[in-house]
Short mmCIF file of C-alpha atoms in Angstrom, two decimals:
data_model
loop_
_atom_site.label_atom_id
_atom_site.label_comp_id
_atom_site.label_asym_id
_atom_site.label_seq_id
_atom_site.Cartn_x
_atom_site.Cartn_y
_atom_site.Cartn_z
CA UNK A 1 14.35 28.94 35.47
CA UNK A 2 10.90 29.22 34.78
CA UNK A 3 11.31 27.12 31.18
CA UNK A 4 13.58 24.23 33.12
CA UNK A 5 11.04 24.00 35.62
CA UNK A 6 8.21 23.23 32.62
CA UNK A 7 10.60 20.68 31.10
CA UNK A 8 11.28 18.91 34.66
CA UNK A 9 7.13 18.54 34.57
CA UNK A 10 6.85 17.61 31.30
CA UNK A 11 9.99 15.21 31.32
CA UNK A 12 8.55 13.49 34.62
CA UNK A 13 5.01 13.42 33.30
CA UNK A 14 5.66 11.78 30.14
CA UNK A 15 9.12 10.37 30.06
CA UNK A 16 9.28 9.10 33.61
CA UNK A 17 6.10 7.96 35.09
CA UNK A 18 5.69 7.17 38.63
CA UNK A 19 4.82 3.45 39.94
CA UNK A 20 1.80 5.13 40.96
CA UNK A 21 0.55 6.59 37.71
CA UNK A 22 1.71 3.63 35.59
CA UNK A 23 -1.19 1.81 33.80
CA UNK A 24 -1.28 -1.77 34.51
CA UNK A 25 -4.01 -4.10 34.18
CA UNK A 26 -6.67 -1.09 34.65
CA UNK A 27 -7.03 2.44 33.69
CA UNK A 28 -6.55 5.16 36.12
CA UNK A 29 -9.07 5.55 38.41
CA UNK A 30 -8.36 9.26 38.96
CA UNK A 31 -10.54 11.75 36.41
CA UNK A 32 -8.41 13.87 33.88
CA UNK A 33 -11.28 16.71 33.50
CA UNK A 34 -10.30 20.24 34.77
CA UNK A 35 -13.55 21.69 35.76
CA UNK A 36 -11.64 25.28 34.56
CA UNK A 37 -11.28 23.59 31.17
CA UNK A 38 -14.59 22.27 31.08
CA UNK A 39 -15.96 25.60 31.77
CA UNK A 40 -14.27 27.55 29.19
CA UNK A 41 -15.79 25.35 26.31
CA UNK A 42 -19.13 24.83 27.83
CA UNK A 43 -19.11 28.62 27.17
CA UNK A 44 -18.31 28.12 23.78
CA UNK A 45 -20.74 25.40 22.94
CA UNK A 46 -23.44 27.76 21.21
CA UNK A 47 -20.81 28.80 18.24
CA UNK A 48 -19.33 25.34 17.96
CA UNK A 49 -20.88 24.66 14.69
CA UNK A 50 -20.38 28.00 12.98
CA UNK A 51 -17.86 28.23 10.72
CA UNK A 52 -16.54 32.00 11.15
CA UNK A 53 -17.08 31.50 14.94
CA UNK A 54 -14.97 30.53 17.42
CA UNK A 55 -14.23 27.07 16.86
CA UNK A 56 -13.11 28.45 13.22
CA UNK A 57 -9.63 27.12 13.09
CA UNK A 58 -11.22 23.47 13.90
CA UNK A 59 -13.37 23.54 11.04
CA UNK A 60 -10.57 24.74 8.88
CA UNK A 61 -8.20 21.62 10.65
CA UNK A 62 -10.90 19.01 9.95
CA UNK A 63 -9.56 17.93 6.78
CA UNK A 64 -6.36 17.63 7.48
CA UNK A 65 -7.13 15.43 10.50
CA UNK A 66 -8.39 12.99 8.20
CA UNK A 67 -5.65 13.46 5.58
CA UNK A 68 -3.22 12.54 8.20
CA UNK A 69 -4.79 9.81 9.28
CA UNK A 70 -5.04 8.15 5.79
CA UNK A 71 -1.20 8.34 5.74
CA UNK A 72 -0.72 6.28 8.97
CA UNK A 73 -2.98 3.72 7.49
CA UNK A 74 -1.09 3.94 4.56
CA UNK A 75 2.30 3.40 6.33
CA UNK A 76 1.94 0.84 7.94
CA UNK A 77 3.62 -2.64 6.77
CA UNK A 78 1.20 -5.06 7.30
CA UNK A 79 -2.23 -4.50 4.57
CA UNK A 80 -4.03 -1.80 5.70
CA UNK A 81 -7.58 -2.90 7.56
CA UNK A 82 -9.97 -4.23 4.82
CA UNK A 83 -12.74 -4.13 7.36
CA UNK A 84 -14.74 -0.78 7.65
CA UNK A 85 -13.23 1.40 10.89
CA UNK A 86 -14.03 1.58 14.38
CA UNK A 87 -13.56 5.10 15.68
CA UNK A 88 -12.96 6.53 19.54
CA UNK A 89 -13.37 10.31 18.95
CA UNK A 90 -12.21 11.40 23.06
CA UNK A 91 -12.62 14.58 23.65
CA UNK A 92 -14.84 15.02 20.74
CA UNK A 93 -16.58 18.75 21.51
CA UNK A 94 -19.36 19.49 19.42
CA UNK A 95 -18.48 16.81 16.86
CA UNK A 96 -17.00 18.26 14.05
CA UNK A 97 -14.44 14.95 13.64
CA UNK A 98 -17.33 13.13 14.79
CA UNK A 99 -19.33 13.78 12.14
CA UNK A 100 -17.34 13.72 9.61
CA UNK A 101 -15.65 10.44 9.99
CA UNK A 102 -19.31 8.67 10.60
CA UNK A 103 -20.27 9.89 6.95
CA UNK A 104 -17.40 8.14 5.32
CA UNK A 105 -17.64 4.70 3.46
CA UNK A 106 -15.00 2.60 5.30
CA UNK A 107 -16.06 3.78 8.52
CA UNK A 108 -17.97 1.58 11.13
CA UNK A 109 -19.40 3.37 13.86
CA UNK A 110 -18.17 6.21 15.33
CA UNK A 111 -18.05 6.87 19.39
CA UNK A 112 -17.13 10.48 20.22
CA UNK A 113 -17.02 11.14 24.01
CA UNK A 114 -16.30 14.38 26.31
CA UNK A 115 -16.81 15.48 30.00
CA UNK A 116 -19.10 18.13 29.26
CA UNK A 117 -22.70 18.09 28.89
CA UNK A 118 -23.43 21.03 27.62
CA UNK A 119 -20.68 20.97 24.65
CA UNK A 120 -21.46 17.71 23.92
CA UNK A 121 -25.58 18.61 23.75
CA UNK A 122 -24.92 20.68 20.78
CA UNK A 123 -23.01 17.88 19.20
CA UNK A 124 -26.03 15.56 19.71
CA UNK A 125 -28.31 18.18 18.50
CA UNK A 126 -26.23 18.88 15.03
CA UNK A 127 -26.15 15.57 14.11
CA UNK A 128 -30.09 14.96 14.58
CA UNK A 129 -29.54 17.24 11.13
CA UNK A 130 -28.62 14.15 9.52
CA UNK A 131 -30.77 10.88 9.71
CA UNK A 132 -28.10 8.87 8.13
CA UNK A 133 -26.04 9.64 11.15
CA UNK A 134 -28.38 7.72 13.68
CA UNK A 135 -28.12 4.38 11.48
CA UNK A 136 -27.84 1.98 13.89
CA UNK A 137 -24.18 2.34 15.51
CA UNK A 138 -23.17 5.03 12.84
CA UNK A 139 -22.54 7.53 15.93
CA UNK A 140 -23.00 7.73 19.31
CA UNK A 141 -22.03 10.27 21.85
CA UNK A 142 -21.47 9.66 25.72
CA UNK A 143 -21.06 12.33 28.24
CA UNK A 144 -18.28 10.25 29.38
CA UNK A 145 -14.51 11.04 30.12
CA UNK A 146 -11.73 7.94 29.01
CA UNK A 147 -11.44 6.62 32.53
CA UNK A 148 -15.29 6.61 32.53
CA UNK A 149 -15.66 4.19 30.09
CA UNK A 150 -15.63 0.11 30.74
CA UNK A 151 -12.35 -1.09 29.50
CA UNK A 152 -12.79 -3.53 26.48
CA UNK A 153 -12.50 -6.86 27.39
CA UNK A 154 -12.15 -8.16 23.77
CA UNK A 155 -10.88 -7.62 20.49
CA UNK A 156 -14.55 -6.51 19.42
CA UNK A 157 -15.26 -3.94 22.35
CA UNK A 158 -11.67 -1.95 20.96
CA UNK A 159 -11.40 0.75 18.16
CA UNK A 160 -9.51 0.79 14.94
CA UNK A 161 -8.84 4.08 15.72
CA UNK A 162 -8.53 5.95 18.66
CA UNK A 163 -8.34 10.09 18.73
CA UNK A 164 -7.18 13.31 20.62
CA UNK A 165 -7.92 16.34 18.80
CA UNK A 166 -6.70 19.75 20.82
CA UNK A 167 -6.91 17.36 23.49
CA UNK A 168 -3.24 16.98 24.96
CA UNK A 169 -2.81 20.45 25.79
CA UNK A 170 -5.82 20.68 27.88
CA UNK A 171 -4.44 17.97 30.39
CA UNK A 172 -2.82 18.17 33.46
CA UNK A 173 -1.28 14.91 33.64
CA UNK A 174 -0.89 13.48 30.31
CA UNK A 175 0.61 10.49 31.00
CA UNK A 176 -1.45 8.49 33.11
CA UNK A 177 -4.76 10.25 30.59
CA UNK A 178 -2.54 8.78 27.59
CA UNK A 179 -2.32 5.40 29.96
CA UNK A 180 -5.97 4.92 30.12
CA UNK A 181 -6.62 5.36 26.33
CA UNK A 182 -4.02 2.58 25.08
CA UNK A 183 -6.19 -0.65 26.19
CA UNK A 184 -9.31 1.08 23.75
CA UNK A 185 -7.01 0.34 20.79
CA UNK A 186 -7.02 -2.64 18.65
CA UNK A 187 -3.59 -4.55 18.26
CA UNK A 188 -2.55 -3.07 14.76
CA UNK A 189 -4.90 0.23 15.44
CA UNK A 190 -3.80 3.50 15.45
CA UNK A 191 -3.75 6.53 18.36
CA UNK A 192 -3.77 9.64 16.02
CA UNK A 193 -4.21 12.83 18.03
CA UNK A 194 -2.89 16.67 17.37
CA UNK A 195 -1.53 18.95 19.94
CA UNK A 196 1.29 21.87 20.30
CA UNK A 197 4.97 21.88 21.01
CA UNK A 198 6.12 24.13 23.95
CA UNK A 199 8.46 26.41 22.14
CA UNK A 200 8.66 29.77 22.14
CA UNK A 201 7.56 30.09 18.66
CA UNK A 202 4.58 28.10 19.72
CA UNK A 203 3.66 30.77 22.71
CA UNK A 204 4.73 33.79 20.31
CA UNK A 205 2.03 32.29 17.69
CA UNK A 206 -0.54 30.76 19.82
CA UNK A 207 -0.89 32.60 23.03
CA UNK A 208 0.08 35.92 21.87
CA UNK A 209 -0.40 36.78 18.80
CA UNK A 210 -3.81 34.14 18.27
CA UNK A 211 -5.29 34.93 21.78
CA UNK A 212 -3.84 38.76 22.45
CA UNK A 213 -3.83 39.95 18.74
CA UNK A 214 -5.81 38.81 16.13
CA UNK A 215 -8.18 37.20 18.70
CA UNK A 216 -8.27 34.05 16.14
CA UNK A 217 -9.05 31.84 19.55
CA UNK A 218 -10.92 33.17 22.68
CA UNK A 219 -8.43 34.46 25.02
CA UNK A 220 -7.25 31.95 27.61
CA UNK A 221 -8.00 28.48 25.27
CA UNK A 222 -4.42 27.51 25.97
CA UNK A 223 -1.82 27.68 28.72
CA UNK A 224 1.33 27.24 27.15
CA UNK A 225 3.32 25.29 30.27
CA UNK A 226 0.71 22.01 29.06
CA UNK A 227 2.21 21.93 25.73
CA UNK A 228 3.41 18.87 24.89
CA UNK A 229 7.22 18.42 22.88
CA UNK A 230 7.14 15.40 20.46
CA UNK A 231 10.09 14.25 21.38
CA UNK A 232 8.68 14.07 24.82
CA UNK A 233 5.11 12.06 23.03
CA UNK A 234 7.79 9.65 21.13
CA UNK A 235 9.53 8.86 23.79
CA UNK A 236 6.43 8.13 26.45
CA UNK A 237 5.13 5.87 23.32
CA UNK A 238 8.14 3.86 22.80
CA UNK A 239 8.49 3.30 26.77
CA UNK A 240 4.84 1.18 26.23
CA UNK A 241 4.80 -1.78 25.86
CA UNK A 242 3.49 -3.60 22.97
CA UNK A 243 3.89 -0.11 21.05
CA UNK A 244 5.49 1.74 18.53
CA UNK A 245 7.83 -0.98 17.79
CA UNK A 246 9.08 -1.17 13.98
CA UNK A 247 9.07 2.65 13.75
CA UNK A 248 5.12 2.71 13.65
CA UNK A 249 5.18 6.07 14.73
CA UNK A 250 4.32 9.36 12.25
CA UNK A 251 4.75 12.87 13.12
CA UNK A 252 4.09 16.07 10.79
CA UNK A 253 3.77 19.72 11.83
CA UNK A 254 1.10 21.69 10.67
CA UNK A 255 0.53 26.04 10.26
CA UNK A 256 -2.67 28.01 9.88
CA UNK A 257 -1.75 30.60 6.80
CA UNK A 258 -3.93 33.55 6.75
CA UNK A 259 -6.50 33.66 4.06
CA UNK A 260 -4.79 29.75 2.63
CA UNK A 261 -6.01 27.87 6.06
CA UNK A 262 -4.12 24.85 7.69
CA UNK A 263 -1.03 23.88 5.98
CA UNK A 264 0.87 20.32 7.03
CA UNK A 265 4.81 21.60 7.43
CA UNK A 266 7.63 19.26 7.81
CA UNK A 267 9.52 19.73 10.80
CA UNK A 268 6.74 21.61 12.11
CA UNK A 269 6.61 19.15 14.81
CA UNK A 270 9.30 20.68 16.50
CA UNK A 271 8.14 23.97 17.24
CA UNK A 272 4.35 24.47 16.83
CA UNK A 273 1.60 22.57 15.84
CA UNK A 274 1.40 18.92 15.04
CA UNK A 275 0.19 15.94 14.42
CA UNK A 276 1.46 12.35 15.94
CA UNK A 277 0.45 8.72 15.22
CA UNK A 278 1.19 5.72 16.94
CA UNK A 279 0.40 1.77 16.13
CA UNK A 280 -0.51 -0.71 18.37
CA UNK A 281 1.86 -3.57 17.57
CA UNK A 282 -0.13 -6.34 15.56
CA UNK A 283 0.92 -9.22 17.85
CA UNK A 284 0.12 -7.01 21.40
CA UNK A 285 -2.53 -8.23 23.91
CA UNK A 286 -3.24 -6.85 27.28
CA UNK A 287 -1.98 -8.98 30.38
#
């Protein structure tokens, strides 16, 4: 009973939003932080940047991140952008995406934001390693959550590329959170984000055996009942208007592989980790 009752909240959450939750002409007004959330990475903030700490498995991840989303560039029918990128890094923790996408040649600028101050000081403070970083709009970071932020009201003010890294599974209500990022995406850009199917292969291998066994993530990072089926992420997407048409979405699974690292699996996306892409339609412009 206990699993149909998770699927019911998922289902209703992401398949069948309420009038009340649907985005319209502005983004929800109501926060998505969890102050219990917030606190369990503030305490984490001091390790972010150390590779064999506990943030481990995202420096590990990083590269695939980026290796994914080459190939939804790549798919898409229309040219891919010849224009250097625009980046919305939500949810961006100590920066480890961040940073890495500012340093590469087709990128733009870089924006990472996240609720908490203290996480996102140590971000700030990493990338002061790096003059080239603070270029002039090469990357900025706001202590800012999504429905914080002014919503663009032009084609320049949105992002190329808009992402959600570990982000989903964090989130109460995904929906009307996934419902205030859409209008921060260019017509023709890209939501790329990476999050966890709720299976019980994904609460054998990431609640038990990560957080109770090996210890590979500090206990209590994730609470399985937020995990997010992509069938469930497809099907919210292609309910949007102006999105996913033309089969513009992308989904692979991914597996971390003692002593080999993060692995992209096909058909991973169905029981554990994965990653999940969706276009903007080309022709779509906000009401």
């Amino acid at each position: 009973m206990a699993t149909r009752g998770t699927n019911l909240r998922n289902l209703l959450l992401l398949q069948k939003v309420t009038p009340l939750r649907h985005y319209s002409s502005s983004a929800s007004s109501a926060s998505s932080v969890n102050p219990t959330e917030v606190s369990h990475f503030n305490a984490l903030a001091s390790t972010w940047w150390d590779p064999h700490g506990s943030s481990r498995l995202l420096h590990l991840m990083n590269p695939l991140r980026h290796d994914f989303i080459k190939s939804c560039l790549a798919s898409q029918k229309s040219p891919a952008p010849s224009h250097k990128l625009r980046y919305l890094d939500v949810g961006c923790g100590g920066g480890i995406f961040a940073e890495s996408a500012a340093r590469l040649g087709n990128t733009a600028s870089v924006t990472g934001i996240d609720p908490s101050a203290e996480v996102l000081k140590v971000a700030q403070e990493h990338a002061r390693q790096d003059p080239m970083l603070y270029q002039s709009g090469r990357l900025q970071y706001l202590n800012k959550s999504i429905e914080g932020l002014p919503i663009p009201q032009n084609l320049d003010e949105q992002f190329d590329v808009l992402t959600l890294f570990e982000v989903i599974e964090h989130i109460s209500q995904p929906a009307p959170f996934l419902q205030s990022c859409l209008p921060f995406v260019k017509p023709g850009g890209w939501l790329v984000l990476s999050t966890i199917a709720r299976t019980w292969t994904s609460w054998l291998t990431t609640k038990f055996v990560a957080e109770e066994v090996v210890r590979l993530v500090p206990r209590g990072t994730h609470e399985w009942s937020k995990y997010v089926n992509e069938i469930e992420m497809r099907q919210f997407f292609q309910s949007q208007k102006g999105w996913a048409s033309e089969g513009a979405v992308r989904a692979m699974g991914c597996m971390y592989v003692p002593g080999l690292g993060w692995r992209m699996v096909t058909g991973g996306e169905h029981w554990g980790n994965y990653f999940f892409g969706v276009r903007k339609d080309p022709s779509s412009f906000e009401d």
